[in-house]
Structure formats: structure tokens, C-alpha cells
């Protein structure tokens, strides 16, 4: 495929059962003023109405001169994963410049694509910092936790690249969590290609889970997939491997130990574990930016931080 035949920009978005939150993303795409614009949704087997929403959006986008493609991941591979869906999106895209988004983000500015394209004219890879969008107290508490442990910085970024960066390899389809870190940080950075970071937080926003069920479903997915990345990049003899692999179940382990010691004489273990949880909660609370400190978010924060 010659560059001269390529459309300028393609946005690639993996989706699966995103009916509750994808409408904000679609609205953000439909207000974009850049043309020609191609948007590719790769569906991993949605059953909740996501495809119906996307097909309706496709009609609206066509009226605005935006092309939306809806692709079934199962038509290309038996694998179901975010990196696999992204690879399929790349394969089906025509853009010289590729922007990778998720279903929980929202392009805030109608100039979002125009702005990214300007940077990609001069750089092969850009990182886009996002602005946390808060609708609920649960979202507020999740954001507060992130800011607490990262010195007041919201660390989430999304990537946009020139197509050429995929000449030698693509995303590892066998990964789950950290699939972007595997490609961008562990591959591109080690090759010597450094990103240009876009700090403008009025371009792209991001939502966190709105309900506890969404939150725990997300955490369960993290727990199930993080070991795939660790297995690829760290030896099982590495302490970091075991620390990160076991961290999702540490709270359950602590609860089990506390329950067990209730039937023994080892009450001192309970004191140590309780002291640890209290210490961790206090440290986290002191690091929370003041604007997020209210009573409801405080209790949610303490509960979430235990996990």
C-alpha cells in the first residue's frame, strides 16, 4: 500500500459490551472537524446492544463525512484480546496516521484529531495525556486514589503513531493488561524511538467505572491478565514477578488470615495486618489532593485502596 493512497487518519477502537458508555465516545467522534477521518471499531463479541449503537452511529457519521467501519474480531482470529483487536484494526485501516482509543474515552475538543495530526506530521509517536471525567462519587474516589499514589499526576495516556512503526512487529495478541506498555515502552523505547507527550488536557477525557460491579469486573480482568505480561518480561525467580502477580489477591489473603486467627490464639497477627491496612489508608489519604477530600469519597477511597 503506497502512502499516497492512504487516508490521513484512522482511529482504532476495540469494543465488547460497551453499550453503557460508548455513546459519549461516539458523540466526541462525530464533532471532529478533521477530514478525511476513518474510525474502526473491532468488536469482540458484544451481546448488550453495542453493535446496534455502532450501526446507528455509522449512519450519522456518513452524513458528516466520517467513515465508520465495524469489524467482527471472530472473522479474523479465534483470539479475543485488546491487542488482537487493535492488530485487526490496523490491518483494515487505510490511514497513514493511527490513533488508538478505548471505549471509555471521550474526545473533548472538535480539534482533537486535527491537533494530533499536526504532531504526527513531525513525530512518529505521540502520547496523549487525558483529563479525568467525573460523573459519580465512585469515579471521584478512583481518580483520587490514582492522584494519591502518583504525586498528584493523572498518569493515563493514549497513543498515536505513524503506520511505519508497525513495519517490524505489531501488538502481542496474547497479552491483556499492559499490552500497550509491551509495544510502546518495551519495544519502541528500547529501539530508541521516544514519544512526544501532548500535555493539553482539553483534548481527550476518560471515564472510570460508574458502579462497583463495573469496577470489580475491571479489577478481575486485570488480575486475570497481568501475569501474561509479567511472564513475558520477568523471570519467575524475580521478586517483582511474584509481587505483581499476587497483589490482586493480597486483600483476600489478609481477610482469610484474619478469619483463621479468630479461631486460634494468634491474635497478634490480626493486630499487625490491621495496623498495615490502617497505615496504608492513612498514607493514601494524606496524599489525596484536597479538592477530592469529602466524607463519601473518603470511605470509598479507603475501601478501594484495600484492593
PDB file of C-alpha atoms in Angstrom:
ATOM      1  CA  UNK A   1       0.000   0.000   0.000  1.00  0.00           C
ATOM      2  CA  UNK A   2       1.515   3.305  -1.073  1.00  0.00           C
ATOM      3  CA  UNK A   3       1.370   6.252   1.291  1.00  0.00           C
ATOM      4  CA  UNK A   4      -0.102   8.360  -1.489  1.00  0.00           C
ATOM      5  CA  UNK A   5      -3.209   6.120  -1.481  1.00  0.00           C
ATOM      6  CA  UNK A   6      -3.727   6.345   2.276  1.00  0.00           C
ATOM      7  CA  UNK A   7      -6.296   8.391   4.071  1.00  0.00           C
ATOM      8  CA  UNK A   8      -4.654  10.638   6.607  1.00  0.00           C
ATOM      9  CA  UNK A   9      -6.038   9.478   9.968  1.00  0.00           C
ATOM     10  CA  UNK A  10      -7.612   6.278  11.291  1.00  0.00           C
ATOM     11  CA  UNK A  11      -8.916   5.860  14.847  1.00  0.00           C
ATOM     12  CA  UNK A  12      -8.886   2.243  16.073  1.00  0.00           C
ATOM     13  CA  UNK A  13     -11.111   1.199  18.989  1.00  0.00           C
ATOM     14  CA  UNK A  14     -11.609  -2.329  20.425  1.00  0.00           C
ATOM     15  CA  UNK A  15     -15.059  -2.834  21.956  1.00  0.00           C
ATOM     16  CA  UNK A  16     -17.026  -5.527  23.751  1.00  0.00           C
ATOM     17  CA  UNK A  17     -20.299  -4.948  25.600  1.00  0.00           C
ATOM     18  CA  UNK A  18     -19.793  -1.194  25.883  1.00  0.00           C
ATOM     19  CA  UNK A  19     -23.400  -0.081  25.363  1.00  0.00           C
ATOM     20  CA  UNK A  20     -23.492   1.816  28.675  1.00  0.00           C
ATOM     21  CA  UNK A  21     -20.558   4.072  27.954  1.00  0.00           C
ATOM     22  CA  UNK A  22     -19.789   4.129  24.229  1.00  0.00           C
ATOM     23  CA  UNK A  23     -22.288   6.880  23.399  1.00  0.00           C
ATOM     24  CA  UNK A  24     -20.012   9.568  24.873  1.00  0.00           C
ATOM     25  CA  UNK A  25     -17.145   8.344  22.712  1.00  0.00           C
ATOM     26  CA  UNK A  26     -19.314   8.399  19.596  1.00  0.00           C
ATOM     27  CA  UNK A  27     -20.509  11.933  20.319  1.00  0.00           C
ATOM     28  CA  UNK A  28     -16.884  13.022  20.682  1.00  0.00           C
ATOM     29  CA  UNK A  29     -16.020  11.459  17.327  1.00  0.00           C
ATOM     30  CA  UNK A  30     -18.977  12.987  15.490  1.00  0.00           C
ATOM     31  CA  UNK A  31     -17.963  16.539  16.479  1.00  0.00           C
ATOM     32  CA  UNK A  32     -14.473  16.166  14.958  1.00  0.00           C
ATOM     33  CA  UNK A  33     -13.762  18.684  12.230  1.00  0.00           C
ATOM     34  CA  UNK A  34     -10.880  16.844  10.548  1.00  0.00           C
ATOM     35  CA  UNK A  35     -11.369  15.133   7.168  1.00  0.00           C
ATOM     36  CA  UNK A  36     -10.818  12.556   5.818  1.00  0.00           C
ATOM     37  CA  UNK A  37     -11.398  10.589   9.024  1.00  0.00           C
ATOM     38  CA  UNK A  38     -11.788   6.839   9.347  1.00  0.00           C
ATOM     39  CA  UNK A  39     -12.952   5.200  12.591  1.00  0.00           C
ATOM     40  CA  UNK A  40     -12.646   1.430  13.032  1.00  0.00           C
ATOM     41  CA  UNK A  41     -14.483  -0.421  15.785  1.00  0.00           C
ATOM     42  CA  UNK A  42     -13.347  -4.017  16.293  1.00  0.00           C
ATOM     43  CA  UNK A  43     -15.990  -5.919  18.238  1.00  0.00           C
ATOM     44  CA  UNK A  44     -15.027  -8.870  20.432  1.00  0.00           C
ATOM     45  CA  UNK A  45     -18.491 -10.420  20.556  1.00  0.00           C
ATOM     46  CA  UNK A  46     -20.868  -7.861  22.082  1.00  0.00           C
ATOM     47  CA  UNK A  47     -24.303  -9.045  23.194  1.00  0.00           C
ATOM     48  CA  UNK A  48     -25.602  -5.962  25.030  1.00  0.00           C
ATOM     49  CA  UNK A  49     -26.664  -3.706  22.158  1.00  0.00           C
ATOM     50  CA  UNK A  50     -23.235  -2.248  21.381  1.00  0.00           C
ATOM     51  CA  UNK A  51     -23.433  -3.250  17.721  1.00  0.00           C
ATOM     52  CA  UNK A  52     -26.847  -1.629  17.310  1.00  0.00           C
ATOM     53  CA  UNK A  53     -25.466   1.624  18.729  1.00  0.00           C
ATOM     54  CA  UNK A  54     -22.461   1.445  16.407  1.00  0.00           C
ATOM     55  CA  UNK A  55     -24.581   0.802  13.311  1.00  0.00           C
ATOM     56  CA  UNK A  56     -26.719   3.822  14.129  1.00  0.00           C
ATOM     57  CA  UNK A  57     -23.581   5.898  14.655  1.00  0.00           C
ATOM     58  CA  UNK A  58     -22.268   4.717  11.284  1.00  0.00           C
ATOM     59  CA  UNK A  59     -25.278   6.270   9.546  1.00  0.00           C
ATOM     60  CA  UNK A  60     -24.894   9.576  11.409  1.00  0.00           C
ATOM     61  CA  UNK A  61     -21.154   9.671  10.707  1.00  0.00           C
ATOM     62  CA  UNK A  62     -21.672   9.134   6.981  1.00  0.00           C
ATOM     63  CA  UNK A  63     -23.796  12.274   6.851  1.00  0.00           C
ATOM     64  CA  UNK A  64     -20.889  14.184   8.372  1.00  0.00           C
ATOM     65  CA  UNK A  65     -18.280  12.746   6.018  1.00  0.00           C
ATOM     66  CA  UNK A  66     -16.762  10.402   8.620  1.00  0.00           C
ATOM     67  CA  UNK A  67     -16.350   6.754   7.687  1.00  0.00           C
ATOM     68  CA  UNK A  68     -17.065   4.203  10.428  1.00  0.00           C
ATOM     69  CA  UNK A  69     -16.129   0.559   9.928  1.00  0.00           C
ATOM     70  CA  UNK A  70     -17.467  -2.149  12.248  1.00  0.00           C
ATOM     71  CA  UNK A  71     -15.412  -5.337  12.217  1.00  0.00           C
ATOM     72  CA  UNK A  72     -16.075  -8.658  13.927  1.00  0.00           C
ATOM     73  CA  UNK A  73     -12.934  -9.916  15.645  1.00  0.00           C
ATOM     74  CA  UNK A  74     -14.109 -13.531  15.216  1.00  0.00           C
ATOM     75  CA  UNK A  75     -13.897 -13.170  11.416  1.00  0.00           C
ATOM     76  CA  UNK A  76     -10.117 -12.844  11.645  1.00  0.00           C
ATOM     77  CA  UNK A  77      -8.901 -14.812  14.639  1.00  0.00           C
ATOM     78  CA  UNK A  78     -10.017 -17.213  17.390  1.00  0.00           C
ATOM     79  CA  UNK A  79      -8.168 -14.998  19.880  1.00  0.00           C
ATOM     80  CA  UNK A  80     -10.159 -12.444  21.882  1.00  0.00           C
ATOM     81  CA  UNK A  81      -7.982  -9.670  23.274  1.00  0.00           C
ATOM     82  CA  UNK A  82      -7.494  -5.919  23.079  1.00  0.00           C
ATOM     83  CA  UNK A  83      -4.114  -6.162  21.265  1.00  0.00           C
ATOM     84  CA  UNK A  84      -5.539  -8.679  18.793  1.00  0.00           C
ATOM     85  CA  UNK A  85      -8.438  -6.342  18.048  1.00  0.00           C
ATOM     86  CA  UNK A  86      -6.007  -3.467  17.541  1.00  0.00           C
ATOM     87  CA  UNK A  87      -3.959  -5.529  15.095  1.00  0.00           C
ATOM     88  CA  UNK A  88      -7.118  -6.332  13.145  1.00  0.00           C
ATOM     89  CA  UNK A  89      -7.973  -2.638  13.155  1.00  0.00           C
ATOM     90  CA  UNK A  90      -4.547  -1.752  11.804  1.00  0.00           C
ATOM     91  CA  UNK A  91      -4.865  -4.384   9.075  1.00  0.00           C
ATOM     92  CA  UNK A  92      -8.217  -2.949   7.981  1.00  0.00           C
ATOM     93  CA  UNK A  93      -7.254   0.721   8.275  1.00  0.00           C
ATOM     94  CA  UNK A  94      -6.167   2.990   5.459  1.00  0.00           C
ATOM     95  CA  UNK A  95      -4.707   5.839   7.490  1.00  0.00           C
ATOM     96  CA  UNK A  96      -1.117   6.965   7.410  1.00  0.00           C
ATOM     97  CA  UNK A  97      -1.614   8.115  10.994  1.00  0.00           C
ATOM     98  CA  UNK A  98      -3.203   5.809  13.601  1.00  0.00           C
ATOM     99  CA  UNK A  99      -4.849   6.852  16.870  1.00  0.00           C
ATOM    100  CA  UNK A 100      -5.622   4.153  19.467  1.00  0.00           C
ATOM    101  CA  UNK A 101      -8.527   4.772  21.830  1.00  0.00           C
ATOM    102  CA  UNK A 102     -10.722   2.741  24.199  1.00  0.00           C
ATOM    103  CA  UNK A 103     -14.484   2.820  24.701  1.00  0.00           C
ATOM    104  CA  UNK A 104     -14.263   4.787  27.961  1.00  0.00           C
ATOM    105  CA  UNK A 105     -12.548   7.863  26.479  1.00  0.00           C
ATOM    106  CA  UNK A 106     -14.155  10.995  25.062  1.00  0.00           C
ATOM    107  CA  UNK A 107     -12.616  13.410  22.550  1.00  0.00           C
ATOM    108  CA  UNK A 108     -13.473  16.711  24.239  1.00  0.00           C
ATOM    109  CA  UNK A 109     -12.402  19.167  21.588  1.00  0.00           C
ATOM    110  CA  UNK A 110     -13.622  19.108  17.961  1.00  0.00           C
ATOM    111  CA  UNK A 111      -9.974  19.825  17.112  1.00  0.00           C
ATOM    112  CA  UNK A 112      -8.702  16.639  18.777  1.00  0.00           C
ATOM    113  CA  UNK A 113      -7.812  14.795  15.541  1.00  0.00           C
ATOM    114  CA  UNK A 114      -6.514  17.980  13.896  1.00  0.00           C
ATOM    115  CA  UNK A 115      -4.226  18.588  16.872  1.00  0.00           C
ATOM    116  CA  UNK A 116      -2.880  15.020  16.911  1.00  0.00           C
ATOM    117  CA  UNK A 117      -2.336  15.035  13.149  1.00  0.00           C
ATOM    118  CA  UNK A 118      -0.258  18.207  13.452  1.00  0.00           C
ATOM    119  CA  UNK A 119       2.060  16.485  15.927  1.00  0.00           C
ATOM    120  CA  UNK A 120       2.314  13.320  13.824  1.00  0.00           C
ATOM    121  CA  UNK A 121       3.415  15.396  10.834  1.00  0.00           C
ATOM    122  CA  UNK A 122       6.634  15.957  12.800  1.00  0.00           C
ATOM    123  CA  UNK A 123       6.825  12.879  15.069  1.00  0.00           C
ATOM    124  CA  UNK A 124       6.447   9.118  14.626  1.00  0.00           C
ATOM    125  CA  UNK A 125       4.871   8.586  18.032  1.00  0.00           C
ATOM    126  CA  UNK A 126       2.940  10.823  20.414  1.00  0.00           C
ATOM    127  CA  UNK A 127       1.466  10.178  23.850  1.00  0.00           C
ATOM    128  CA  UNK A 128      -1.751  11.997  24.691  1.00  0.00           C
ATOM    129  CA  UNK A 129      -2.391  12.769  28.360  1.00  0.00           C
ATOM    130  CA  UNK A 130      -6.038  12.609  29.297  1.00  0.00           C
ATOM    131  CA  UNK A 131      -8.301  14.514  31.621  1.00  0.00           C
ATOM    132  CA  UNK A 132     -10.328  12.502  34.171  1.00  0.00           C
ATOM    133  CA  UNK A 133     -14.058  12.992  33.639  1.00  0.00           C
ATOM    134  CA  UNK A 134     -16.068  12.522  36.820  1.00  0.00           C
ATOM    135  CA  UNK A 135     -19.799  11.824  36.985  1.00  0.00           C
ATOM    136  CA  UNK A 136     -20.062   9.789  40.198  1.00  0.00           C
ATOM    137  CA  UNK A 137     -18.548   9.592  43.677  1.00  0.00           C
ATOM    138  CA  UNK A 138     -17.043   6.228  42.736  1.00  0.00           C
ATOM    139  CA  UNK A 139     -15.189   7.809  39.813  1.00  0.00           C
ATOM    140  CA  UNK A 140     -14.067  10.603  42.112  1.00  0.00           C
ATOM    141  CA  UNK A 141     -12.614   8.131  44.592  1.00  0.00           C
ATOM    142  CA  UNK A 142     -10.816   6.117  41.889  1.00  0.00           C
ATOM    143  CA  UNK A 143      -9.260   9.276  40.471  1.00  0.00           C
ATOM    144  CA  UNK A 144      -8.305  10.391  43.977  1.00  0.00           C
ATOM    145  CA  UNK A 145      -6.508   7.099  44.557  1.00  0.00           C
ATOM    146  CA  UNK A 146      -4.527   7.471  41.324  1.00  0.00           C
ATOM    147  CA  UNK A 147      -3.550  11.040  42.193  1.00  0.00           C
ATOM    148  CA  UNK A 148      -2.564   9.968  45.709  1.00  0.00           C
ATOM    149  CA  UNK A 149      -0.109   7.289  44.609  1.00  0.00           C
ATOM    150  CA  UNK A 150       1.310   9.218  41.645  1.00  0.00           C
ATOM    151  CA  UNK A 151       2.155  12.507  43.332  1.00  0.00           C
ATOM    152  CA  UNK A 152      -0.913  14.341  42.092  1.00  0.00           C
ATOM    153  CA  UNK A 153      -0.430  13.274  38.464  1.00  0.00           C
ATOM    154  CA  UNK A 154      -3.122  11.552  36.418  1.00  0.00           C
ATOM    155  CA  UNK A 155      -0.934   9.047  34.615  1.00  0.00           C
ATOM    156  CA  UNK A 156      -3.179   7.614  31.899  1.00  0.00           C
ATOM    157  CA  UNK A 157      -2.069   8.269  28.317  1.00  0.00           C
ATOM    158  CA  UNK A 158      -3.179   7.148  24.870  1.00  0.00           C
ATOM    159  CA  UNK A 159      -1.037   6.666  21.804  1.00  0.00           C
ATOM    160  CA  UNK A 160      -1.000   7.872  18.216  1.00  0.00           C
ATOM    161  CA  UNK A 161       1.623   6.770  15.707  1.00  0.00           C
ATOM    162  CA  UNK A 162       2.608   6.762  12.103  1.00  0.00           C
ATOM    163  CA  UNK A 163       1.822   3.480  10.379  1.00  0.00           C
ATOM    164  CA  UNK A 164       5.519   2.898   9.767  1.00  0.00           C
ATOM    165  CA  UNK A 165       6.182   1.948  13.413  1.00  0.00           C
ATOM    166  CA  UNK A 166       4.422  -1.375  12.764  1.00  0.00           C
ATOM    167  CA  UNK A 167       6.740  -2.457   9.938  1.00  0.00           C
ATOM    168  CA  UNK A 168       8.692  -4.955  12.043  1.00  0.00           C
ATOM    169  CA  UNK A 169       6.114  -6.128  14.573  1.00  0.00           C
ATOM    170  CA  UNK A 170       2.624  -5.440  15.900  1.00  0.00           C
ATOM    171  CA  UNK A 171       0.857  -5.769  19.257  1.00  0.00           C
ATOM    172  CA  UNK A 172       1.267  -9.106  21.019  1.00  0.00           C
ATOM    173  CA  UNK A 173      -2.233 -10.652  20.696  1.00  0.00           C
ATOM    174  CA  UNK A 174      -1.645 -12.987  23.636  1.00  0.00           C
ATOM    175  CA  UNK A 175      -1.484 -10.193  26.212  1.00  0.00           C
ATOM    176  CA  UNK A 176      -4.199  -8.460  28.215  1.00  0.00           C
ATOM    177  CA  UNK A 177      -3.176  -5.818  30.749  1.00  0.00           C
ATOM    178  CA  UNK A 178      -0.101  -3.772  29.729  1.00  0.00           C
ATOM    179  CA  UNK A 179      -0.350  -4.749  26.061  1.00  0.00           C
ATOM    180  CA  UNK A 180       0.355  -1.099  25.205  1.00  0.00           C
ATOM    181  CA  UNK A 181       3.340  -0.967  27.556  1.00  0.00           C
ATOM    182  CA  UNK A 182       4.686  -4.110  25.880  1.00  0.00           C
ATOM    183  CA  UNK A 183       4.666  -2.473  22.451  1.00  0.00           C
ATOM    184  CA  UNK A 184       5.313   1.188  23.128  1.00  0.00           C
ATOM    185  CA  UNK A 185       7.621   1.133  26.150  1.00  0.00           C
ATOM    186  CA  UNK A 186       9.252  -2.283  25.959  1.00  0.00           C
ATOM    187  CA  UNK A 187       9.637  -2.274  22.183  1.00  0.00           C
ATOM    188  CA  UNK A 188       9.671   1.238  20.732  1.00  0.00           C
ATOM    189  CA  UNK A 189      11.601   2.843  23.597  1.00  0.00           C
ATOM    190  CA  UNK A 190      14.216   0.097  23.543  1.00  0.00           C
ATOM    191  CA  UNK A 191      14.590   0.675  19.815  1.00  0.00           C
ATOM    192  CA  UNK A 192      15.463   4.275  20.631  1.00  0.00           C
ATOM    193  CA  UNK A 193      12.207   5.842  19.453  1.00  0.00           C
ATOM    194  CA  UNK A 194      10.946   8.335  22.043  1.00  0.00           C
ATOM    195  CA  UNK A 195       7.451   9.804  22.148  1.00  0.00           C
ATOM    196  CA  UNK A 196       6.406  13.416  22.120  1.00  0.00           C
ATOM    197  CA  UNK A 197       3.998  13.955  25.019  1.00  0.00           C
ATOM    198  CA  UNK A 198       0.948  16.152  24.450  1.00  0.00           C
ATOM    199  CA  UNK A 199       0.071  17.806  27.753  1.00  0.00           C
ATOM    200  CA  UNK A 200      -3.142  19.570  26.649  1.00  0.00           C
ATOM    201  CA  UNK A 201      -5.875  18.080  28.855  1.00  0.00           C
ATOM    202  CA  UNK A 202      -8.685  19.740  26.923  1.00  0.00           C
ATOM    203  CA  UNK A 203      -8.326  17.287  24.035  1.00  0.00           C
ATOM    204  CA  UNK A 204      -9.232  13.885  25.446  1.00  0.00           C
ATOM    205  CA  UNK A 205     -11.119  12.825  28.553  1.00  0.00           C
ATOM    206  CA  UNK A 206     -11.512   9.465  30.255  1.00  0.00           C
ATOM    207  CA  UNK A 207     -14.211   7.922  32.420  1.00  0.00           C
ATOM    208  CA  UNK A 208     -13.650   5.376  35.171  1.00  0.00           C
ATOM    209  CA  UNK A 209     -16.226   2.719  36.205  1.00  0.00           C
ATOM    210  CA  UNK A 210     -19.515   4.228  37.382  1.00  0.00           C
ATOM    211  CA  UNK A 211     -20.616   1.295  39.539  1.00  0.00           C
ATOM    212  CA  UNK A 212     -18.927  -1.115  41.925  1.00  0.00           C
ATOM    213  CA  UNK A 213     -19.863  -4.051  39.690  1.00  0.00           C
ATOM    214  CA  UNK A 214     -18.066  -2.385  36.761  1.00  0.00           C
ATOM    215  CA  UNK A 215     -15.090  -1.643  38.989  1.00  0.00           C
ATOM    216  CA  UNK A 216     -14.730  -5.199  40.292  1.00  0.00           C
ATOM    217  CA  UNK A 217     -15.211  -6.623  36.792  1.00  0.00           C
ATOM    218  CA  UNK A 218     -12.371  -4.407  35.613  1.00  0.00           C
ATOM    219  CA  UNK A 219     -10.158  -5.438  38.540  1.00  0.00           C
ATOM    220  CA  UNK A 220     -10.901  -9.118  37.875  1.00  0.00           C
ATOM    221  CA  UNK A 221      -9.763  -8.659  34.270  1.00  0.00           C
ATOM    222  CA  UNK A 222      -6.553  -7.008  35.489  1.00  0.00           C
ATOM    223  CA  UNK A 223      -5.904  -9.910  37.840  1.00  0.00           C
ATOM    224  CA  UNK A 224      -6.500 -12.498  35.109  1.00  0.00           C
ATOM    225  CA  UNK A 225      -4.247 -10.886  32.508  1.00  0.00           C
ATOM    226  CA  UNK A 226      -1.365  -9.152  34.295  1.00  0.00           C
ATOM    227  CA  UNK A 227       0.574 -12.391  34.727  1.00  0.00           C
ATOM    228  CA  UNK A 228       0.765 -12.806  30.918  1.00  0.00           C
ATOM    229  CA  UNK A 229       2.785  -9.599  30.678  1.00  0.00           C
ATOM    230  CA  UNK A 230       4.923 -10.479  33.702  1.00  0.00           C
ATOM    231  CA  UNK A 231       5.607 -13.948  32.343  1.00  0.00           C
ATOM    232  CA  UNK A 232       6.846 -12.430  29.087  1.00  0.00           C
ATOM    233  CA  UNK A 233       9.108  -9.793  30.627  1.00  0.00           C
ATOM    234  CA  UNK A 234      10.197 -11.153  34.025  1.00  0.00           C
ATOM    235  CA  UNK A 235      11.665 -14.393  35.298  1.00  0.00           C
ATOM    236  CA  UNK A 236       9.651 -16.400  37.827  1.00  0.00           C
ATOM    237  CA  UNK A 237      12.761 -16.004  40.022  1.00  0.00           C
ATOM    238  CA  UNK A 238      12.265 -12.235  40.031  1.00  0.00           C
ATOM    239  CA  UNK A 239      10.655 -10.817  43.178  1.00  0.00           C
ATOM    240  CA  UNK A 240       8.807  -8.262  41.061  1.00  0.00           C
ATOM    241  CA  UNK A 241       7.091 -11.090  39.153  1.00  0.00           C
ATOM    242  CA  UNK A 242       5.601 -12.560  42.318  1.00  0.00           C
ATOM    243  CA  UNK A 243       4.822  -9.190  43.891  1.00  0.00           C
ATOM    244  CA  UNK A 244       2.769  -8.024  40.915  1.00  0.00           C
ATOM    245  CA  UNK A 245       1.222 -11.430  40.225  1.00  0.00           C
ATOM    246  CA  UNK A 246      -0.035 -11.861  43.773  1.00  0.00           C
ATOM    247  CA  UNK A 247      -1.005  -8.248  44.506  1.00  0.00           C
ATOM    248  CA  UNK A 248      -4.604  -8.653  43.253  1.00  0.00           C
ATOM    249  CA  UNK A 249      -5.272 -11.410  45.808  1.00  0.00           C
ATOM    250  CA  UNK A 250      -3.375  -9.945  48.779  1.00  0.00           C
ATOM    251  CA  UNK A 251      -6.547  -8.390  50.307  1.00  0.00           C
ATOM    252  CA  UNK A 252      -8.320 -11.763  50.094  1.00  0.00           C
ATOM    253  CA  UNK A 253      -5.312 -13.407  51.680  1.00  0.00           C
ATOM    254  CA  UNK A 254      -5.317 -10.879  54.527  1.00  0.00           C
ATOM    255  CA  UNK A 255      -9.041 -11.414  55.145  1.00  0.00           C
ATOM    256  CA  UNK A 256      -8.519 -15.196  55.166  1.00  0.00           C
ATOM    257  CA  UNK A 257      -5.678 -14.879  57.667  1.00  0.00           C
ATOM    258  CA  UNK A 258      -7.750 -12.638  59.955  1.00  0.00           C
ATOM    259  CA  UNK A 259     -10.687 -15.065  59.883  1.00  0.00           C
ATOM    260  CA  UNK A 260      -8.384 -18.005  60.543  1.00  0.00           C
ATOM    261  CA  UNK A 261      -6.724 -16.366  63.529  1.00  0.00           C
ATOM    262  CA  UNK A 262     -10.113 -15.737  65.134  1.00  0.00           C
ATOM    263  CA  UNK A 263     -10.165 -19.465  65.893  1.00  0.00           C
ATOM    264  CA  UNK A 264      -6.591 -19.578  67.185  1.00  0.00           C
ATOM    265  CA  UNK A 265      -4.513 -17.800  69.778  1.00  0.00           C
ATOM    266  CA  UNK A 266      -2.549 -15.853  67.152  1.00  0.00           C
ATOM    267  CA  UNK A 267      -4.346 -12.550  67.696  1.00  0.00           C
ATOM    268  CA  UNK A 268      -1.094 -10.630  67.274  1.00  0.00           C
ATOM    269  CA  UNK A 269      -1.265 -11.383  63.543  1.00  0.00           C
ATOM    270  CA  UNK A 270      -4.593  -9.582  63.352  1.00  0.00           C
ATOM    271  CA  UNK A 271      -3.064  -6.530  65.014  1.00  0.00           C
ATOM    272  CA  UNK A 272      -0.182  -6.444  62.541  1.00  0.00           C
ATOM    273  CA  UNK A 273      -2.419  -6.806  59.488  1.00  0.00           C
ATOM    274  CA  UNK A 274      -4.941  -4.281  60.753  1.00  0.00           C
ATOM    275  CA  UNK A 275      -2.135  -1.839  61.529  1.00  0.00           C
ATOM    276  CA  UNK A 276      -0.796  -2.305  57.996  1.00  0.00           C
ATOM    277  CA  UNK A 277      -4.182  -1.581  56.395  1.00  0.00           C
ATOM    278  CA  UNK A 278      -4.694   1.475  58.618  1.00  0.00           C
ATOM    279  CA  UNK A 279      -1.197   2.767  57.827  1.00  0.00           C
ATOM    280  CA  UNK A 280      -1.740   2.294  54.085  1.00  0.00           C
ATOM    281  CA  UNK A 281      -5.102   4.055  54.221  1.00  0.00           C
ATOM    282  CA  UNK A 282      -3.726   6.985  56.221  1.00  0.00           C
ATOM    283  CA  UNK A 283      -0.766   7.423  53.868  1.00  0.00           C
ATOM    284  CA  UNK A 284      -3.071   7.312  50.865  1.00  0.00           C
ATOM    285  CA  UNK A 285      -5.478   9.809  52.424  1.00  0.00           C
ATOM    286  CA  UNK A 286      -2.741  12.350  53.157  1.00  0.00           C
ATOM    287  CA  UNK A 287      -1.627  12.189  49.530  1.00  0.00           C
ATOM    288  CA  UNK A 288      -5.103  12.810  48.130  1.00  0.00           C
ATOM    289  CA  UNK A 289      -5.456  16.312  46.615  1.00  0.00           C
ATOM    290  CA  UNK A 290      -7.659  18.480  48.831  1.00  0.00           C
ATOM    291  CA  UNK A 291     -10.367  19.005  46.228  1.00  0.00           C
ATOM    292  CA  UNK A 292     -11.187  15.297  46.378  1.00  0.00           C
ATOM    293  CA  UNK A 293     -11.458  15.150  50.160  1.00  0.00           C
ATOM    294  CA  UNK A 294     -15.071  14.733  51.179  1.00  0.00           C
ATOM    295  CA  UNK A 295     -16.588  12.176  53.508  1.00  0.00           C
ATOM    296  CA  UNK A 296     -18.291   9.953  50.933  1.00  0.00           C
ATOM    297  CA  UNK A 297     -15.284   9.757  48.618  1.00  0.00           C
ATOM    298  CA  UNK A 298     -13.077   9.187  51.657  1.00  0.00           C
ATOM    299  CA  UNK A 299     -14.813   5.936  52.614  1.00  0.00           C
ATOM    300  CA  UNK A 300     -14.950   4.755  49.025  1.00  0.00           C
ATOM    301  CA  UNK A 301     -11.280   5.548  48.654  1.00  0.00           C
ATOM    302  CA  UNK A 302     -10.310   3.560  51.727  1.00  0.00           C
ATOM    303  CA  UNK A 303     -12.300   0.575  50.526  1.00  0.00           C
ATOM    304  CA  UNK A 304     -10.894   0.697  47.001  1.00  0.00           C
ATOM    305  CA  UNK A 305      -7.354   1.214  48.216  1.00  0.00           C
ATOM    306  CA  UNK A 306      -7.535  -2.052  50.138  1.00  0.00           C
ATOM    307  CA  UNK A 307      -7.780  -3.727  46.765  1.00  0.00           C
TER     308      UNK A 307
END
